[in-house]
Short mmCIF file of C-alpha atoms in Angstrom, two decimals:
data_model
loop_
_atom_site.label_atom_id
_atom_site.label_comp_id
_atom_site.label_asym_id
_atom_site.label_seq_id
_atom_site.Cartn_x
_atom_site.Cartn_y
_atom_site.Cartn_z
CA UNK D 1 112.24 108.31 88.65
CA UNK D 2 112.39 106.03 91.88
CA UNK D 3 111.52 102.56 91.66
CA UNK D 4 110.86 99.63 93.91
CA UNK D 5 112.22 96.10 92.62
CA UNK D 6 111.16 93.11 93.79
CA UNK D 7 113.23 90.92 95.87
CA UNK D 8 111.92 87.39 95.19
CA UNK D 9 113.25 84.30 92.72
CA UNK D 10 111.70 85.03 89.70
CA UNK D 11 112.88 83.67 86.40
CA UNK D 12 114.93 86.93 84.47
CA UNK D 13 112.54 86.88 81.85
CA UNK D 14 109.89 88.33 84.17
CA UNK D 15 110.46 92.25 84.91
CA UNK D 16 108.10 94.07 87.85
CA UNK D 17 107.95 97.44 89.07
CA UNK D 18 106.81 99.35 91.65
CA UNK D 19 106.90 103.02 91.10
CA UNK D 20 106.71 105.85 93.73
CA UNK D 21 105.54 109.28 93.59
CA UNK D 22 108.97 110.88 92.62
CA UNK D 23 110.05 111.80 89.14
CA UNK D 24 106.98 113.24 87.32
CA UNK D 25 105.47 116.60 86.30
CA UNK D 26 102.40 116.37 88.06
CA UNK D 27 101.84 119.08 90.77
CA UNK D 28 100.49 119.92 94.24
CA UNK D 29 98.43 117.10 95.67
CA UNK D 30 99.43 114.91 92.39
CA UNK D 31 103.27 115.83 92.84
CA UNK D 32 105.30 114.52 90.96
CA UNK D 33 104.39 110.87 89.09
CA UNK D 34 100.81 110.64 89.35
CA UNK D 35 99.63 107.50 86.85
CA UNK D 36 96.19 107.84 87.60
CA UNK D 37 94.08 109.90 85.03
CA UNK D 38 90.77 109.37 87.29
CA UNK D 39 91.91 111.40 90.04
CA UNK D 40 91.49 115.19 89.09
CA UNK D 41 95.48 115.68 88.06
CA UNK D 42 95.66 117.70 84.92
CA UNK D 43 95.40 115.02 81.75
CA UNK D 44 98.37 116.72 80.02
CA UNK D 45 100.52 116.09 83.31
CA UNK D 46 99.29 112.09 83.57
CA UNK D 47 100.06 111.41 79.49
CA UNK D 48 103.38 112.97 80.07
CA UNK D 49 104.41 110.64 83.27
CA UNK D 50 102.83 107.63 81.42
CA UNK D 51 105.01 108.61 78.50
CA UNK D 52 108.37 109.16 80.50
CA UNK D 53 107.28 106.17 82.75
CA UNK D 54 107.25 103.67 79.44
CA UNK D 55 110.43 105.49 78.17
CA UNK D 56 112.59 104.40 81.58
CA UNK D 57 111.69 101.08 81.40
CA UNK D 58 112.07 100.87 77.90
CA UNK D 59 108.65 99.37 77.10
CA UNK D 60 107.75 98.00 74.14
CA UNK D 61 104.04 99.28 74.24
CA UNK D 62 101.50 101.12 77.20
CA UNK D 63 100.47 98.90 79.65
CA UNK D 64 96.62 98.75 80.08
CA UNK D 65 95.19 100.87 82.26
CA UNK D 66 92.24 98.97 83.73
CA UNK D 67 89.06 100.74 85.60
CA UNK D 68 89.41 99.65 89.02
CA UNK D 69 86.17 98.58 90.94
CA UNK D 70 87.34 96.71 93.62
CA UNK D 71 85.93 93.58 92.24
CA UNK D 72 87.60 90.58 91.77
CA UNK D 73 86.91 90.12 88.24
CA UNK D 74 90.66 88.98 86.23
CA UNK D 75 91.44 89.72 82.44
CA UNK D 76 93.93 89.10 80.17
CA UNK D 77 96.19 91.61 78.88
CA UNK D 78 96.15 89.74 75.09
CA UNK D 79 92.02 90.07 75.04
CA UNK D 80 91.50 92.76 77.10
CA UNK D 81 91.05 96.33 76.12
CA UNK D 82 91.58 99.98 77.76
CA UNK D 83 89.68 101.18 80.39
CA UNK D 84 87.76 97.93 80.94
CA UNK D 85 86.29 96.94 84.46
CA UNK D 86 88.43 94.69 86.29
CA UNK D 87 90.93 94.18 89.17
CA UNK D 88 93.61 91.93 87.80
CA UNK D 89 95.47 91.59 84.44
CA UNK D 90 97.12 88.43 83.57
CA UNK D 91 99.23 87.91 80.70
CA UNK D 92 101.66 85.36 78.73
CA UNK D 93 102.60 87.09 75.49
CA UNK D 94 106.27 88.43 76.22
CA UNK D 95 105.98 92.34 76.10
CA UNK D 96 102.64 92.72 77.44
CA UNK D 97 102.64 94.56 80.48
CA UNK D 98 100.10 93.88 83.32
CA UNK D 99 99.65 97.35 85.56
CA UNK D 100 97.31 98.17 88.70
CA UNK D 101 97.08 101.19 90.16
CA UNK D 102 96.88 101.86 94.31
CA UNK D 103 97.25 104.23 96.42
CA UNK D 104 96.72 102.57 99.56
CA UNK D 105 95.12 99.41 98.80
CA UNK D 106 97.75 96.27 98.09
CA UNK D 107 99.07 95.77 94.52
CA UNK D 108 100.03 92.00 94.27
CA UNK D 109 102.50 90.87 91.33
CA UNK D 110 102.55 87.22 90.74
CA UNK D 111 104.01 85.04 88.06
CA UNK D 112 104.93 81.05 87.92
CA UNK D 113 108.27 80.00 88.41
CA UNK D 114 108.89 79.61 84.70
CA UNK D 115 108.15 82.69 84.01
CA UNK D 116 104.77 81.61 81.33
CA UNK D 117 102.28 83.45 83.33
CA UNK D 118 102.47 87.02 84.78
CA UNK D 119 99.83 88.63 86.96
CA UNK D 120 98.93 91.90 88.53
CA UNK D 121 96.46 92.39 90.84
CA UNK D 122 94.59 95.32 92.95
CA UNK D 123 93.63 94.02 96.06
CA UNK D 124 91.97 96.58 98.83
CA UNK D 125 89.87 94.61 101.59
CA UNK D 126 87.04 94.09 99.26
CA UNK D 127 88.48 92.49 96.74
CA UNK D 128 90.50 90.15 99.54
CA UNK D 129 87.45 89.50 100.97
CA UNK D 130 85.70 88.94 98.11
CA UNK D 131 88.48 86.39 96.47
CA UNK D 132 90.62 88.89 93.76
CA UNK D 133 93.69 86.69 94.99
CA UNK D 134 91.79 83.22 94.38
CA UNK D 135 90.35 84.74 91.11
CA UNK D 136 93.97 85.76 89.96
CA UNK D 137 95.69 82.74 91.16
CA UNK D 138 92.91 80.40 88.83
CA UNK D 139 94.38 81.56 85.93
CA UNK D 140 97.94 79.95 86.55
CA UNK D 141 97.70 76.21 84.64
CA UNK D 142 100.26 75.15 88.13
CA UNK D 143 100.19 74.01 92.01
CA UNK D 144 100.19 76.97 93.77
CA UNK D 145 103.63 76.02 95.32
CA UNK D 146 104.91 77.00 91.77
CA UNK D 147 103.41 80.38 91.94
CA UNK D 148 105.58 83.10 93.36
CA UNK D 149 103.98 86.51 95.33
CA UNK D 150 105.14 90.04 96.13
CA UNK D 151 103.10 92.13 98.19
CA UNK D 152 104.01 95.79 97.07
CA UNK D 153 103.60 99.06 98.89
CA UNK D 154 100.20 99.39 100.88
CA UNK D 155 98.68 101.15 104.09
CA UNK D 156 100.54 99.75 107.03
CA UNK D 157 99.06 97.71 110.13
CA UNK D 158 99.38 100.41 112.28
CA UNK D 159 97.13 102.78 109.76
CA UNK D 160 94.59 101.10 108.51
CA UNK D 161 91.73 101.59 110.73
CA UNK D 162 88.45 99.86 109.68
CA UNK D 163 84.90 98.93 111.45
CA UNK D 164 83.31 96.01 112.90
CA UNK D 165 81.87 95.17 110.00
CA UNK D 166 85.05 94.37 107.88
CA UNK D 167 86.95 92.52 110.38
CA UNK D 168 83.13 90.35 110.68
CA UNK D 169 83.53 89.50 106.89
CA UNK D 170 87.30 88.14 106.79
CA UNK D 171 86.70 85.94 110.25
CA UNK D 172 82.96 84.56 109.02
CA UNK D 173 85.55 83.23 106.30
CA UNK D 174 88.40 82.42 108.05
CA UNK D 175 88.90 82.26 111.81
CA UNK D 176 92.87 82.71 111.22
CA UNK D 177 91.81 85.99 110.06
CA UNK D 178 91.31 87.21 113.82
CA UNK D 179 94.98 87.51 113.94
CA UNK D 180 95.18 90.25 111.27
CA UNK D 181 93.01 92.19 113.51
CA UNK D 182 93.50 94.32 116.89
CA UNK D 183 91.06 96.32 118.49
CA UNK D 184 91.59 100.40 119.25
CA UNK D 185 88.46 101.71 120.40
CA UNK D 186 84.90 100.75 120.16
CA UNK D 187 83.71 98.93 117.35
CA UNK D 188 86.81 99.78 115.48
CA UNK D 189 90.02 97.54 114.62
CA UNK D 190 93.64 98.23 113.13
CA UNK D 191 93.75 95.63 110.38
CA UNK D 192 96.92 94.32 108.75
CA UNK D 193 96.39 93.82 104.49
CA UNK D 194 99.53 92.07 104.64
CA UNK D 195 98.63 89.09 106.78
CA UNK D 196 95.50 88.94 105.03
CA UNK D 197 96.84 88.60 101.48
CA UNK D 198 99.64 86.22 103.04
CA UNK D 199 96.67 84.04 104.89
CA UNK D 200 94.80 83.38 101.27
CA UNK D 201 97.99 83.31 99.61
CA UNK D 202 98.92 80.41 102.20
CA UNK D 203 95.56 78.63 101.33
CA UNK D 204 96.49 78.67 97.99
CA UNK D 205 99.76 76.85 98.76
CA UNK D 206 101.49 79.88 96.87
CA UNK D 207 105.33 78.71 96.88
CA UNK D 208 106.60 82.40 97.59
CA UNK D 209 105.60 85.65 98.93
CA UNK D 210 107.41 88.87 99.59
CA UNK D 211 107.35 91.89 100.75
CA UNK D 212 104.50 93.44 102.57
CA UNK D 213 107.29 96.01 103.95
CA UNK D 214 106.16 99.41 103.19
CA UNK D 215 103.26 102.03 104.76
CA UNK D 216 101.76 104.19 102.31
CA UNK D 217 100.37 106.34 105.13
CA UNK D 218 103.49 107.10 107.30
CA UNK D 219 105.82 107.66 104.48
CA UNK D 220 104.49 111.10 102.34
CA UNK D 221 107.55 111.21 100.39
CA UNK D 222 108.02 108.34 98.17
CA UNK D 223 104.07 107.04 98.78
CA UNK D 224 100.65 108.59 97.56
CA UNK D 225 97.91 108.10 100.01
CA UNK D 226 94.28 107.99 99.99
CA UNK D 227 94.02 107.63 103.53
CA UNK D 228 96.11 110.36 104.41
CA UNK D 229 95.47 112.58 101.67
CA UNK D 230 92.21 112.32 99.79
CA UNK D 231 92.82 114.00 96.79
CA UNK D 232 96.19 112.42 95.63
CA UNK D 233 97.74 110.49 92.93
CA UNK D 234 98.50 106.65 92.09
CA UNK D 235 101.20 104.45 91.99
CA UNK D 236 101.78 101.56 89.37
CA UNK D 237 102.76 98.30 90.30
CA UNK D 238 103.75 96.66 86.41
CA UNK D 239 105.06 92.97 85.71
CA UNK D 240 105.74 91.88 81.90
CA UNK D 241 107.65 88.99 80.20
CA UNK D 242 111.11 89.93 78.24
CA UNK D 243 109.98 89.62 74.45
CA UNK D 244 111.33 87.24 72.62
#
């Protein structure tokens, strides 16, 4: 399997991971380590990568697979059970893992600088716009500047074409939101998911935030794409605290 590690100052106790598409047994448009099992891939095939996906990182149980609605509704992982309706799992029992699943929109792992509080959250545009990030970042009992961030694998800046309407919504909120915005033809913008996760993470006085580096779209190899694909697979993003 091929992972993507954060590179930000967390406390050791907190893990997070980033997978990519390589090391599985799915195949064709779910090739190879599709997590997803709403996407059409062959059940057998998704149980298996979970399986071998818990086995690398030596988990001590699943993580919870959550039914993503691009809401901005925030669970815990200690209450919470599988297959509920929500876009961000927070957690604070050590060995409970917190997992979204993207495959364009931005997966956003947070956890406090003492490493009490863990967080992952699924963030396409309307959940940003609709305050997943805000939502997520309540649960923290800290000042945001003792929160830290990392912005996982999502469509680029360059890719993610959208209409009028959405870049409407983020500046009616925001007028710094203009800059995460630039025009291409006609009623229709290139918008950058980065810059808007960094602008509310920035409101929230969030003490860290990293990497925002990657383009689903432009790189078919390691990344599963909505965009670009349609029918594809899913990614996890996962962040747990060492047990005890």
């Amino acid at each position: 399997m091929n992972f993507i590690l954060p590179e930000w100052p967390a406390p050791t106790r907190v893990n997070a991971v980033i997978t990519t598409r390589i090391g599985g047994v799915s195949r064709g448009q779910y090739s190879s380590l599709n997590l997803g099992a709403h996407v059409g891939d062959d059940p057998v095939a998704v149980t298996q990568n979970r399986a071998s996906l818990q086995s690398a990182l030596k988990l001590s149980g699943e993580p919870l697979w959550l039914q993503q609605v691009h809401g901005c509704d925030v669970v815990e992982r200690e209450q919470a059970s599988a297959g509920c309706e929500a876009d961000a799992i927070c957690a604070t029992t050590p060995g409970q893992v917190c997992a979204v699943l993207t495959a364009d929109c931005l997966p956003l792992l947070l956890c406090d600088r003492l490493g009490t509080r863990v967080c992952a959250v699924h963030a396409g545009w309307r959940g940003l716009a609709g305050g997943v990030i805000e939502a997520a970042l309540r649960r923290f009992d800290c000042p945001g500047d003792e929160v830290l961030a990392w912005l996982g694998p999502a469509i680029g800046p360059e890719r993610f074409e959208v209409g009028g309407e959405v870049r409407k919504r983020f500046v009616e909120q925001n007028s710094e939101a203009e800059a995460a915005f630039r025009a291409v033809s006609g009623n229709h913008w290139l918008a950058d998911i980065y810059l808007l996760a960094r602008q509310r993470l920035a409101q929230c006085s969030v003490g860290f935030v990293g990497g925002g580096q990657y383009c689903t779209v432009s790189d078919p190899k390691r990344f599963f794409s909505y965009r670009r694909d349609g029918m594809t697979g899913r990614m996890a993003s996962l962040i747990w605290i060492d047990p005890d």
